[in-house]
Coordinates of C-alpha atoms in Angstrom, one line a residue:
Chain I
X1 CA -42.4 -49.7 -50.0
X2 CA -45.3 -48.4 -51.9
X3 CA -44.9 -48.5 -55.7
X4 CA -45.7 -45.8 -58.8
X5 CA -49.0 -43.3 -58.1
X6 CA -49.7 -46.4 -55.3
X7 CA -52.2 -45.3 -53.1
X8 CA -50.2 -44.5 -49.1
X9 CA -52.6 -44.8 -45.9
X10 CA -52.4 -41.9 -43.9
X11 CA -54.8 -39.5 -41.7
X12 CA -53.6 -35.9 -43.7
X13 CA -55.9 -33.3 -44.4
X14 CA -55.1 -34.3 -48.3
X15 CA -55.7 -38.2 -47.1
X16 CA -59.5 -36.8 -46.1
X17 CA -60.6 -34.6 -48.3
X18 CA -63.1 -35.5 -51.0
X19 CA -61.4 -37.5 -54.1
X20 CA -62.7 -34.9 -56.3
X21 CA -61.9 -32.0 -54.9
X22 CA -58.2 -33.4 -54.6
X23 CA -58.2 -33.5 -58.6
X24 CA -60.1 -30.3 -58.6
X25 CA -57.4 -28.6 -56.7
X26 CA -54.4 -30.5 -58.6
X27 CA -56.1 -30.1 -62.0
X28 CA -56.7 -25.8 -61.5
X29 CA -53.0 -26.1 -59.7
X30 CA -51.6 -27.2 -62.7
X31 CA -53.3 -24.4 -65.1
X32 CA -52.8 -22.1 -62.9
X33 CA -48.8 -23.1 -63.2
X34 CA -49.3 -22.8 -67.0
X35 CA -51.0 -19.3 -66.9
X36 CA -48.0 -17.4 -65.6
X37 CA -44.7 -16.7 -66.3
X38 CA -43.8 -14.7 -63.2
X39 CA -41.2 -16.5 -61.2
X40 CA -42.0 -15.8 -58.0
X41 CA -45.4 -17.0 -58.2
X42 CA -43.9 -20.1 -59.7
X43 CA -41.6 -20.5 -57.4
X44 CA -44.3 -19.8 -54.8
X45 CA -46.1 -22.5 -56.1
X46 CA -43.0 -25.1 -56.0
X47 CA -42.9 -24.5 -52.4
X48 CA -46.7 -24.6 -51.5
X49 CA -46.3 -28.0 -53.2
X50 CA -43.5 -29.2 -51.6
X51 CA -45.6 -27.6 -48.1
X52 CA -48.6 -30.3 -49.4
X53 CA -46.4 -33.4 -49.3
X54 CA -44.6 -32.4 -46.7
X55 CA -48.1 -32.4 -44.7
X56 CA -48.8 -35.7 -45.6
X57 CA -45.9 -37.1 -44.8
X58 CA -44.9 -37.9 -48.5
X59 CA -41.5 -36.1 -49.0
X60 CA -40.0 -39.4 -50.6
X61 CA -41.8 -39.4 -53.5
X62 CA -42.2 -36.1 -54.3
X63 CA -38.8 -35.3 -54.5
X64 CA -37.9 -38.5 -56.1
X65 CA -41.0 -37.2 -58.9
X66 CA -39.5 -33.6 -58.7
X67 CA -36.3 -35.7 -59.9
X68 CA -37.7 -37.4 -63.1
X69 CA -39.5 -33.9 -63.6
X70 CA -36.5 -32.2 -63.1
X71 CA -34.5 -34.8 -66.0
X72 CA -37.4 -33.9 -68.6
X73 CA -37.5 -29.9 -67.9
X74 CA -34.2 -30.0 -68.2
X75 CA -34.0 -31.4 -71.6
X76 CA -36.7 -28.6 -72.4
X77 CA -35.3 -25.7 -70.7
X78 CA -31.9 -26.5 -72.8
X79 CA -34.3 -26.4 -76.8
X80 CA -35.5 -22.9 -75.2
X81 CA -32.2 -21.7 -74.3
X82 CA -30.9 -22.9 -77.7
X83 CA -34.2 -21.7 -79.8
X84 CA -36.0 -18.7 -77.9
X85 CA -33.4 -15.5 -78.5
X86 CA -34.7 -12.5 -76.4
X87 CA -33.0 -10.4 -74.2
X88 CA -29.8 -9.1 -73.8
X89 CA -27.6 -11.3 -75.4
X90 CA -24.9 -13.1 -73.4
X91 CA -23.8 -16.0 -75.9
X92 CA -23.5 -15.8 -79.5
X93 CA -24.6 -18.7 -81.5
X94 CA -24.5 -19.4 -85.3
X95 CA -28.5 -19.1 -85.4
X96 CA -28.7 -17.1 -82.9
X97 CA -28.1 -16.0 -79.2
X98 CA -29.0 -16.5 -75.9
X99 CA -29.9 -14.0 -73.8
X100 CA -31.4 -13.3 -70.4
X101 CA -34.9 -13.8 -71.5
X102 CA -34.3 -17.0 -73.4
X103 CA -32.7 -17.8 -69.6
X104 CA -35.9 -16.6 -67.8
X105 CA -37.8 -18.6 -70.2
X106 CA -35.7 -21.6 -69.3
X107 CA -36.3 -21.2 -65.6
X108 CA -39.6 -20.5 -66.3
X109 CA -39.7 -23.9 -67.2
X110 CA -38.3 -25.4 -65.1
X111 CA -40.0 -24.2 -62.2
X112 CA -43.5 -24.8 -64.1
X113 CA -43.6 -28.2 -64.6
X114 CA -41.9 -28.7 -61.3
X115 CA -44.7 -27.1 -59.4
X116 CA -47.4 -28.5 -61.6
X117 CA -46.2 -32.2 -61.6
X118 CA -46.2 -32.5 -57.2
X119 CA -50.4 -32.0 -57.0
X120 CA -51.1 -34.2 -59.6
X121 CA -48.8 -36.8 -58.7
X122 CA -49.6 -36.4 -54.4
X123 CA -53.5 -36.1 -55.7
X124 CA -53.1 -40.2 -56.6
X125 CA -51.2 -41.0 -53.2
X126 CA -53.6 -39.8 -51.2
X127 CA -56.6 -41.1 -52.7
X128 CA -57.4 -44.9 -52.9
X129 CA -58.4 -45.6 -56.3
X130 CA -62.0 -46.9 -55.4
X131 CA -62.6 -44.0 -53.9
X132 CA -61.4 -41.7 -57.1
X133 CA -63.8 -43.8 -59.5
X134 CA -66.8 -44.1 -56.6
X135 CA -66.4 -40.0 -56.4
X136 CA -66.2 -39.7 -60.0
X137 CA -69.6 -42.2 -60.3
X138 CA -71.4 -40.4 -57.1
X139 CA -70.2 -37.0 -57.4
X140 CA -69.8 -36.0 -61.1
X141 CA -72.2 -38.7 -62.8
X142 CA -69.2 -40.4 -64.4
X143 CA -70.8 -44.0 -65.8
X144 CA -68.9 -46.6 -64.0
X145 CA -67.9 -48.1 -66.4
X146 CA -65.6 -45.3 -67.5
X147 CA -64.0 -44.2 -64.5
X148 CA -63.1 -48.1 -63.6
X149 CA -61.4 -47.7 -66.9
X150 CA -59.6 -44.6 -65.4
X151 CA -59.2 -46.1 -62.1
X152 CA -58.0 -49.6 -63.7
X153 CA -55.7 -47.5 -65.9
X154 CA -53.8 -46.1 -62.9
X155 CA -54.2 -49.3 -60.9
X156 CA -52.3 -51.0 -63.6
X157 CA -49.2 -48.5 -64.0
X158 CA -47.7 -50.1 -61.1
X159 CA -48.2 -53.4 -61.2
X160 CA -46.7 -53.4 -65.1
X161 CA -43.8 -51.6 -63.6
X162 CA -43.2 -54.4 -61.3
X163 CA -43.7 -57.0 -63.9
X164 CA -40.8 -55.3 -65.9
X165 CA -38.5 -55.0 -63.1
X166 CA -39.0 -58.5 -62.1
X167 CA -38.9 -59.7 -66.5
X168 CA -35.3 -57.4 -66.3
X169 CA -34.3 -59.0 -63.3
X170 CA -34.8 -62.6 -64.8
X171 CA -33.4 -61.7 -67.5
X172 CA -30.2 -60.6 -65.7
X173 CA -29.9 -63.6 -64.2
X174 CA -29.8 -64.9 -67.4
X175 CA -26.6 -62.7 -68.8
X176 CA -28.8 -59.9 -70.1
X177 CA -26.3 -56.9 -68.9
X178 CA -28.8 -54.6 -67.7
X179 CA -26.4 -54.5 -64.9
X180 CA -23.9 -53.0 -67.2
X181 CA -23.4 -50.0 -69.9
X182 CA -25.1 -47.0 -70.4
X183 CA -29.2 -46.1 -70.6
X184 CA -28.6 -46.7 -75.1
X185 CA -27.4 -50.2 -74.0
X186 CA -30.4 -50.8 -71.4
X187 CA -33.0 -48.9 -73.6
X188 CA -31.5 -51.5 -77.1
X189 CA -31.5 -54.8 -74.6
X190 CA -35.3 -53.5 -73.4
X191 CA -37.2 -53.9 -76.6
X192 CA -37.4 -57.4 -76.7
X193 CA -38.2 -57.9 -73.0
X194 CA -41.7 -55.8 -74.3
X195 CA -43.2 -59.5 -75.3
X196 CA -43.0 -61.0 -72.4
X197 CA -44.5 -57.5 -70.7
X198 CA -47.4 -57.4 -73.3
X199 CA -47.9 -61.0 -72.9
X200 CA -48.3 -60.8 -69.0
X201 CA -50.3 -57.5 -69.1
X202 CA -52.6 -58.7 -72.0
X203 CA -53.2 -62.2 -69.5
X204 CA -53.8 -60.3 -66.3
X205 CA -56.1 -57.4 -68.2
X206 CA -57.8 -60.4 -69.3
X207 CA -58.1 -62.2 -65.7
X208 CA -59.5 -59.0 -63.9
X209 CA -62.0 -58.1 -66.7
X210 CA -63.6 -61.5 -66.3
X211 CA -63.1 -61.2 -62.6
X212 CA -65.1 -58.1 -63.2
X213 CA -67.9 -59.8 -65.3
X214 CA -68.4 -62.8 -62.8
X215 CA -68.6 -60.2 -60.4
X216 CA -71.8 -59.0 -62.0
X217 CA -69.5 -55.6 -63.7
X218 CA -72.7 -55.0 -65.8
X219 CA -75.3 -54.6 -63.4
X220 CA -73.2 -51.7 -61.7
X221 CA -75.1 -48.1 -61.0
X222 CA -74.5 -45.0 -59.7
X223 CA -76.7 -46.4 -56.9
X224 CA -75.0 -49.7 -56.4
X225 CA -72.0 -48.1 -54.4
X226 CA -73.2 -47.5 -50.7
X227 CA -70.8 -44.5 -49.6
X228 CA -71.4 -41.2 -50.1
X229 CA -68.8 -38.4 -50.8
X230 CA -70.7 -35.0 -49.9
X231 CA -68.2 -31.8 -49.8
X232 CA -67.6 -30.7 -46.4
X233 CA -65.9 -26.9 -45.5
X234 CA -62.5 -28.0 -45.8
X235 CA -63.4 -29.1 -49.5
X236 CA -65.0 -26.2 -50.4
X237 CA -62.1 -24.0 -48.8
X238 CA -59.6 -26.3 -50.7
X239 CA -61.6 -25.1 -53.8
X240 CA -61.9 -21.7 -52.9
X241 CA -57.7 -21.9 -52.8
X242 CA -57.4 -23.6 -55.8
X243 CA -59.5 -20.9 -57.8
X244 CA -58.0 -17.9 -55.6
X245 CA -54.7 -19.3 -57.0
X246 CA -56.0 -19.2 -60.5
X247 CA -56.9 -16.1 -60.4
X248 CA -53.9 -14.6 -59.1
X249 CA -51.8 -16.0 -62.0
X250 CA -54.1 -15.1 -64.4
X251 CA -54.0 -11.3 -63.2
X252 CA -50.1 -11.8 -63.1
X253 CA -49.9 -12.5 -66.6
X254 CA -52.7 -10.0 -67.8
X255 CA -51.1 -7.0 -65.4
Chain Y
X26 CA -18.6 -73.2 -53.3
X27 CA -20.9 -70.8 -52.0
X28 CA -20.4 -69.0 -48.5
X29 CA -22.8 -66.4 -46.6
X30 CA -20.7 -65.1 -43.8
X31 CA -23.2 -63.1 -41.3
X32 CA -25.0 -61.3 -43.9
X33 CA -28.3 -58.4 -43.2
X34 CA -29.9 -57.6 -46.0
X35 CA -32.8 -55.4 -46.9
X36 CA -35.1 -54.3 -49.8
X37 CA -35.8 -50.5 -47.9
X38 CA -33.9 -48.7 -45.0
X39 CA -36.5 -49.4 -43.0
X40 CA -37.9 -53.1 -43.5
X41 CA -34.5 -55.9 -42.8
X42 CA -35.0 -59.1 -44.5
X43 CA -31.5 -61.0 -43.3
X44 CA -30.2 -60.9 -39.8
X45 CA -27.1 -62.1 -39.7
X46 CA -26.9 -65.8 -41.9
X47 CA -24.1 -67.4 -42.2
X48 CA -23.6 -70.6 -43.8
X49 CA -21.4 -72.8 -46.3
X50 CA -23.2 -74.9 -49.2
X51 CA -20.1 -77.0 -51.0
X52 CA -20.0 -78.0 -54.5
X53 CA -22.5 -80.6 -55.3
X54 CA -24.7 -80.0 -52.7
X55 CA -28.6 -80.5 -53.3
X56 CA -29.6 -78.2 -50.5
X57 CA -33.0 -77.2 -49.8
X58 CA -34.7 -73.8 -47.8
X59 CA -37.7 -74.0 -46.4
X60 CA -39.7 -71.4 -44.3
X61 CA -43.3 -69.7 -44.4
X62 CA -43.2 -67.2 -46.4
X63 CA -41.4 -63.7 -45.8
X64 CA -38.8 -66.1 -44.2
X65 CA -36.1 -64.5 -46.2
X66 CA -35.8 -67.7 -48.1
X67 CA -36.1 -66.0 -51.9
X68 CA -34.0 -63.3 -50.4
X69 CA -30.9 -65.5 -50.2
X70 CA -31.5 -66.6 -53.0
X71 CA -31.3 -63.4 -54.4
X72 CA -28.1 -62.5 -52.9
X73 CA -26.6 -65.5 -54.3
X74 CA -26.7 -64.3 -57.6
X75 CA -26.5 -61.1 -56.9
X76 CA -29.6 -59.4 -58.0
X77 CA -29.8 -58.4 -54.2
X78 CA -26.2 -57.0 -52.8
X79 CA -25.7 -57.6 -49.1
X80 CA -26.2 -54.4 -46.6
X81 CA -23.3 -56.0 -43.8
X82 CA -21.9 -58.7 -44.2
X83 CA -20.3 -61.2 -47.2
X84 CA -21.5 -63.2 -50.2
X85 CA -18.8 -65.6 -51.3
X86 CA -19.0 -67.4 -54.8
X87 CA -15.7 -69.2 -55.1
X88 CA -14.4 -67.4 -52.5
X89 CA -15.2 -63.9 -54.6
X90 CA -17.6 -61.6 -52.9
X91 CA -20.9 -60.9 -55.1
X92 CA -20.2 -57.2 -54.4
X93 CA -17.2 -57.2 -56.5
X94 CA -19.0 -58.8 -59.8
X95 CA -22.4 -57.9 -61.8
X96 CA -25.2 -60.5 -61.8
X97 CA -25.0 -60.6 -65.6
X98 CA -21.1 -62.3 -64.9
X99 CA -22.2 -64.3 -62.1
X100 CA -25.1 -65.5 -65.0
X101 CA -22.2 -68.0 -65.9
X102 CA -22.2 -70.0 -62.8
X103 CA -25.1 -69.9 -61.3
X104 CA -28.3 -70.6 -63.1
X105 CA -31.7 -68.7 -61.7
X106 CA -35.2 -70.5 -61.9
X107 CA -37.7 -68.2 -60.8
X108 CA -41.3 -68.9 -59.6
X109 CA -43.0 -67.6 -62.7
X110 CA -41.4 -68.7 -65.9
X111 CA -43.7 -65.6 -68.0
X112 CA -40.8 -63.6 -66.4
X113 CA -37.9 -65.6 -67.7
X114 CA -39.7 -66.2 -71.3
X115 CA -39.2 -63.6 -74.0
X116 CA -39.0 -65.0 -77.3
X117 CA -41.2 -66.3 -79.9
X118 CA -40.5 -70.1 -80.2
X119 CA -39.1 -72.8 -78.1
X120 CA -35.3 -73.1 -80.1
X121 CA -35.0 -69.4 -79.9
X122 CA -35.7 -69.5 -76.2
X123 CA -33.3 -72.1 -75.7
X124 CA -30.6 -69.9 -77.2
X125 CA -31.4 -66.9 -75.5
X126 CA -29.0 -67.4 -73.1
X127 CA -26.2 -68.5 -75.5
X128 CA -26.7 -65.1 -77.0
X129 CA -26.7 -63.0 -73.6
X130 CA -23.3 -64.5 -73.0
X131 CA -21.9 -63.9 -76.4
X132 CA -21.4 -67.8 -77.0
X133 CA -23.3 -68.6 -79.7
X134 CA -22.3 -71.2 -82.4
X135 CA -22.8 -74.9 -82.9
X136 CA -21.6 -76.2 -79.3
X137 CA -24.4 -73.8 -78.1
X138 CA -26.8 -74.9 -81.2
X139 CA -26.1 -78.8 -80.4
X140 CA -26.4 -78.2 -76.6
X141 CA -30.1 -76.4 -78.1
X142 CA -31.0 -79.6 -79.8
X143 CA -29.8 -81.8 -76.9
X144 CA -32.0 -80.6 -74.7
X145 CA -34.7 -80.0 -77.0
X146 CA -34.8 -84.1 -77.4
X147 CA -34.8 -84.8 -73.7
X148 CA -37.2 -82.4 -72.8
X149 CA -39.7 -83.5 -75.8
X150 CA -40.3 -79.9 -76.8
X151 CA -41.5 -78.9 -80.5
X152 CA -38.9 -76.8 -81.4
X153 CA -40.9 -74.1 -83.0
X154 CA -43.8 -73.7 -80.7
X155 CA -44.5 -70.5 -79.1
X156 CA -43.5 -70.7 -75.6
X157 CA -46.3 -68.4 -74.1
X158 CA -49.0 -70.6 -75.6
X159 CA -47.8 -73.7 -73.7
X160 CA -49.5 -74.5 -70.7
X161 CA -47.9 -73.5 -67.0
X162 CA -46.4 -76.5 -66.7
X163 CA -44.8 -77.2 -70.1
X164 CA -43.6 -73.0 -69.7
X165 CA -42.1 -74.1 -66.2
X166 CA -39.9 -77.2 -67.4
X167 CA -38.8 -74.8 -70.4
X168 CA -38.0 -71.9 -68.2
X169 CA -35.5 -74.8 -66.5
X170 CA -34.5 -76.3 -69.7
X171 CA -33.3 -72.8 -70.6
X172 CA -30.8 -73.0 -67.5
X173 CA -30.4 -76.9 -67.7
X174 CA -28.6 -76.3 -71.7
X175 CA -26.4 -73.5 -70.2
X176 CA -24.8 -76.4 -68.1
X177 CA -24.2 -73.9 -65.0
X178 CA -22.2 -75.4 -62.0
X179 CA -24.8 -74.1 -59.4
X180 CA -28.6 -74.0 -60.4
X181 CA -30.9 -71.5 -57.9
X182 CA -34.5 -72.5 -58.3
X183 CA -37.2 -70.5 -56.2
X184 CA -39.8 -72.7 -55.5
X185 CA -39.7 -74.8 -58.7
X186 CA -42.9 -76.7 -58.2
X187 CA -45.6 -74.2 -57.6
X188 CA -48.5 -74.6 -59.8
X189 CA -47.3 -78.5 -61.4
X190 CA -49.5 -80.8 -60.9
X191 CA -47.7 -84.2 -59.7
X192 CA -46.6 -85.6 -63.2
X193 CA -44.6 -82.0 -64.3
X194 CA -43.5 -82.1 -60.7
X195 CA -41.7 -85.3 -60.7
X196 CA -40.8 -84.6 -64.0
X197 CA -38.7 -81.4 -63.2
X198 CA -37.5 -83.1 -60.1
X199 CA -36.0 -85.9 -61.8
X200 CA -33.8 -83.5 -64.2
X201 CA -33.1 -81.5 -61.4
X202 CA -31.8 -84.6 -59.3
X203 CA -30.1 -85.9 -63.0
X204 CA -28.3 -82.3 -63.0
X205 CA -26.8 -82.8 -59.1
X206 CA -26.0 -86.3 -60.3
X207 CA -23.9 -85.0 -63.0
X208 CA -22.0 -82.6 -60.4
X209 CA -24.2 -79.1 -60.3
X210 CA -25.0 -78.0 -57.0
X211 CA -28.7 -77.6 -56.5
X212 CA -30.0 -75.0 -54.2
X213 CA -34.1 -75.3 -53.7
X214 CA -36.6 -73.2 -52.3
X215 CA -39.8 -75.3 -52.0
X216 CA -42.7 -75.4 -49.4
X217 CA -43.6 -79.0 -50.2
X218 CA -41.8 -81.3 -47.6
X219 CA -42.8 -83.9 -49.3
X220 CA -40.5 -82.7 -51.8
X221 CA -37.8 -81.8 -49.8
X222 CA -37.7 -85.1 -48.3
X223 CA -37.4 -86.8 -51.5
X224 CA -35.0 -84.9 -53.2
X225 CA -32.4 -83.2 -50.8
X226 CA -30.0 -84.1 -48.7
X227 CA -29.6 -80.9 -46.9
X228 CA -32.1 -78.7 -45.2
X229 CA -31.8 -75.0 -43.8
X230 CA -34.3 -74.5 -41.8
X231 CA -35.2 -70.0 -41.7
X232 CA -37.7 -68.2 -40.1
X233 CA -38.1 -64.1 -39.2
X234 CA -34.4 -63.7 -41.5
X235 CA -33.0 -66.3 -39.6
X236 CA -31.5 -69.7 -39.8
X237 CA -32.8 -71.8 -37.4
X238 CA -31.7 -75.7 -38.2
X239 CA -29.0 -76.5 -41.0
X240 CA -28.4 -80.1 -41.5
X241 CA -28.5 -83.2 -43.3
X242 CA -32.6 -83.5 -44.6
X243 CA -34.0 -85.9 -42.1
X244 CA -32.1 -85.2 -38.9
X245 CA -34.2 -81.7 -39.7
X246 CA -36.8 -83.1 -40.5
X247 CA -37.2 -84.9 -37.6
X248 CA -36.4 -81.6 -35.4
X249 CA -40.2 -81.0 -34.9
X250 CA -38.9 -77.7 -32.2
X251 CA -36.9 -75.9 -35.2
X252 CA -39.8 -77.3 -37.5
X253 CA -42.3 -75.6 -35.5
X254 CA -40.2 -72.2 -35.6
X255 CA -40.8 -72.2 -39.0
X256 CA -44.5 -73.3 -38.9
X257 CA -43.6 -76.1 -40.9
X258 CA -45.0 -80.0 -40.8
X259 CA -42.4 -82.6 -41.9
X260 CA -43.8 -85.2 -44.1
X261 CA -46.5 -87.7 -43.8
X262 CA -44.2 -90.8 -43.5
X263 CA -42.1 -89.0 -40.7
X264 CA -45.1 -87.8 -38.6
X265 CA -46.0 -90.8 -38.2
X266 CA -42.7 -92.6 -37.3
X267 CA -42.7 -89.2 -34.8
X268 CA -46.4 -90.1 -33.5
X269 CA -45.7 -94.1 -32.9
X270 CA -43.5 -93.8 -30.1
X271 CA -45.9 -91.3 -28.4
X272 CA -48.8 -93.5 -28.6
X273 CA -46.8 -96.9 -27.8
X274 CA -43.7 -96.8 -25.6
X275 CA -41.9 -100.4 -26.7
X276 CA -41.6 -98.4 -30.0
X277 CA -39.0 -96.1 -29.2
X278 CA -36.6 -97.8 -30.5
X279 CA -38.0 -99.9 -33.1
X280 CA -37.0 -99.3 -36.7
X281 CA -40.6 -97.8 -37.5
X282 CA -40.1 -95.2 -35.4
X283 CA -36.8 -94.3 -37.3
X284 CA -38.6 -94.6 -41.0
X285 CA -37.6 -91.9 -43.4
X286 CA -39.4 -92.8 -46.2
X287 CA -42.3 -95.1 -47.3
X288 CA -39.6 -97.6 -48.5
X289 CA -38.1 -97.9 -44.8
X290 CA -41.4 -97.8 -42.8
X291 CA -42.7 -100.7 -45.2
X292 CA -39.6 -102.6 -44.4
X293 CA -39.9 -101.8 -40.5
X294 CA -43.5 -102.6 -40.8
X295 CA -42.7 -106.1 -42.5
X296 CA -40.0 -106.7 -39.7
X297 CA -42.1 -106.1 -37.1
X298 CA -45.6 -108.0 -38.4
X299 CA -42.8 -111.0 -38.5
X300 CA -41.7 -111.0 -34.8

């Protein structure tokens, strides 16, 4: 089972298009999300990015993503029902009211940050991370340097999840109820396990950067890496989608 | 007691770990599980203290399935030494870490602070030493000296020895053998036979989520067929008590082609040099 934004073999049109134009298209998504408050469109979106992981195979995740989206939207979509009075009213409150628009408003939401979060999020499961920071060095003229730091970044996510479910597993073993209570327990019995996480990132940060410098880290160009990541049609079609899309919600909110 | 009655377990739907296991380990047993690795050694281990639940199947502690209770109650009973003590460390000096697991059980006081001190004196530790600047072998023993003060009735240690060199690995041998001596039962992962040979007296033998030999250590041992399931050698002294009989036939059934251990092939050796 693959972990956090861990990379998933596959043979998808997403698995083979260039690593940058995969963050193009999920970065100018995204805005394009945030430019519009139409719903359709929005909810247009949602579904073209459910279409995406659907094509490459990666339903699991994104709905289990669309799930811890869906947690945090909620919690915002409930401050802009409670704090954004517009429309007909249909509840009274003592600062206030809510009315339809504050309940567009809170769909709106909703349905944004859904359909924003699946591209970025599928843009890092269908790209190997040497690839994103090669692209990056070959394509944009990124220094190295800085987008291993990216890729290392996201590399790491993962692997310090692991380490704290296997720290909270130990320390269930030990009587720690993690097992029981509610998520104020868990978060309260969490803190102190953050040592023994900070410890164990802090040592293995340390092992791969002096991996990275016995590995000759320093003397790395944009010329060092041997393959090449040159656009091909279904890139710049990808692209052309990606800005046709923009466009669109830009003239929906303008109109 | 601790009973596995045709258990299947897996991490995902899709990848099984367990195929049907089924054994019994009594109390005071000093039982050992060896295997390559993916075996589903660690994962019986895990479903004995119930970090891991069973899919089909039952896990019976004291006759109670694991299902029914929460690994933080089973804590109690059954002590859990994992491969890397960083995971079971979490606080900032060596008595503090000792009463960690006083506090998780809500039994602090001075039994638990005297138990502390106890152990801190036969373990040698300073007291007030940051556990994550010790080296990986002092971090190991204190990772087991945090179960050993809890006094649990069954001790679960996954692969116990990897990374000691020789001197920490007798050393946390010999307090695990004094803690089966005293009455826990002792149930060992380990991939040195070596090991095995010296310190249990039960193997189970599992390959591909299966078992494939259970019995006392040497008559496994000297199964080289359910060895060789496993991909497994058995230890140097009974290779060779295996080999002689292959290379001389009047050894079949001379007492050095029965030798355990170093101490009984000397002896046979001596017996025979004196014919």
């Amino acid at each position: 089972m693959n972990g956090f934004l861990e990379y998933v073999p596959g043979d998808s049109l997403l698995h083979r298009l260039n690593p940058m134009a995969k963050i193009a298209f999920a970065v100018l998504f995204a805005i394009a999300c945030f430019c519009t408050s139409n719903l359709i469109f929005l909810a247009a979106m949602l579904v073209l990015g459910i279409a995406l992981a659907a094509s490459c195979k990666m339903m699991r995740p994104a709905l289990g993503l669309m799930k811890a989206v869906l947690a945090f939207s909620v919690i915002l979509a409930v401050l802009l029902l409670l704090t954004n009075p517009s429309g007909d009213v249909l509840v009274e409150l003592p600062w206030g009211y809510v009315g339809t628009g504050s309940v567009l408003a809170a769909l709106t939401t909703i349905l944004r940050l859904e359909a924003a979060a699946i591209p970025l999020f599928l843009a890092f499961y269908v790209t190997k991370l040497t690839d994103l920071s090669n692209a990056a060095v070959k394509v944009l003229h990124v220094p190295y340097k800085y987008a291993f730091t990216f890729a290392s970044t996201v590399h790491f996510i993962p692997v310090f999840m692991n380490d704290m479910a296997a720290i909270m597993e130990a320390q269930t073993a030990r009587g720690v109820e993690f097992d029981q209570g509610g998520i104020v327990k868990k978060v309260r019995l969490m803190v102190p396990l953050c040592v023994p996480l900070l410890v164990s990132s802090v040592r293995k940060t340390n092992s791969a950067a002096i991996a990275a410098e016995v590995r000759g880290f320093d003397l790395r160009t944009r010329e060092s890496g041997y393959k090449a990541y040159p656009l091909t049609v279904a890139d710049v079609a990808v692209l052309v989608l990606a800005v046709a899309l923009l466009a669109a919600a830009i003239l929906l909110q303008v109109l | 007691m601790i009973e596995f009655r045709d258990v299947h377990a897996s991490y995902d739907e899709d990848i099984k770990v367990l195929d049907g296991v089924s054994f019994q380990i009594p109390d005071g047993e000093f039982v050992a599980f060896v295997g390559t690795n993916g075996a589903g050694k660690s994962t019986t281990m895990r479903l004995m203290n119930g970090l891991l639940k069973p899919d089909a199947g039952q896990v019976l502690l004291d006759g109670v399935p694991t299902t029914e209770l929460k690994t933080s109650q089973i804590a109690r009973r059954v002590g859990f030494l994992f491969q890397n003590p960083d995971s079971q460390i979490c606080c900032s000096t060596v008595r503090e870490e000792l009463l960690f697991g006083f506090k998780a059980l809500g039994e602090e006081g001075p039994d638990a602070e005297a138990a502390v001190d106890g152990v801190i004196r036969e373990f040698g530790f300073d007291a007030d030493a940051d556990p994550f600047l010790l080296n990986r072998g002092t971090r190991q023993l204190l990772a087991l000296a945090s179960i050993v003060v809890l006094a649990p009735p069954v001790v679960i240690l996954d692969e116990p020895t990897t990374g000691l060199d020789f001197r920490e690995c007798m050393k946390v041998m010999g307090i695990i053998r004094r803690l089966n001596e005293v009455g826990a039962t002792i149930v060992m992962v380990c991939h040195d036979m070596e090991v095995v040979a010296d310190f249990a007296r039960r193997v189970i033998v599992m390959s591909a989520g299966a078992v494939v030999d259970d019995g006392p250590t040497f008559d496994v041992l000297r199964n080289p067929h359910a060895l060789g399931r496993a991909s497994l050698i058995p230890p140097q002294v009974v290779d060779i008590s295996l080999a002689l009989p292959l290379m001389d036939e009047r050894l079949v059934e001379s007492p050095v082609a029965l030798a355990n251990t170093l101490d009984e092939m000397q002896a046979a050796v001596s017996e025979e040099a004196g014919r």
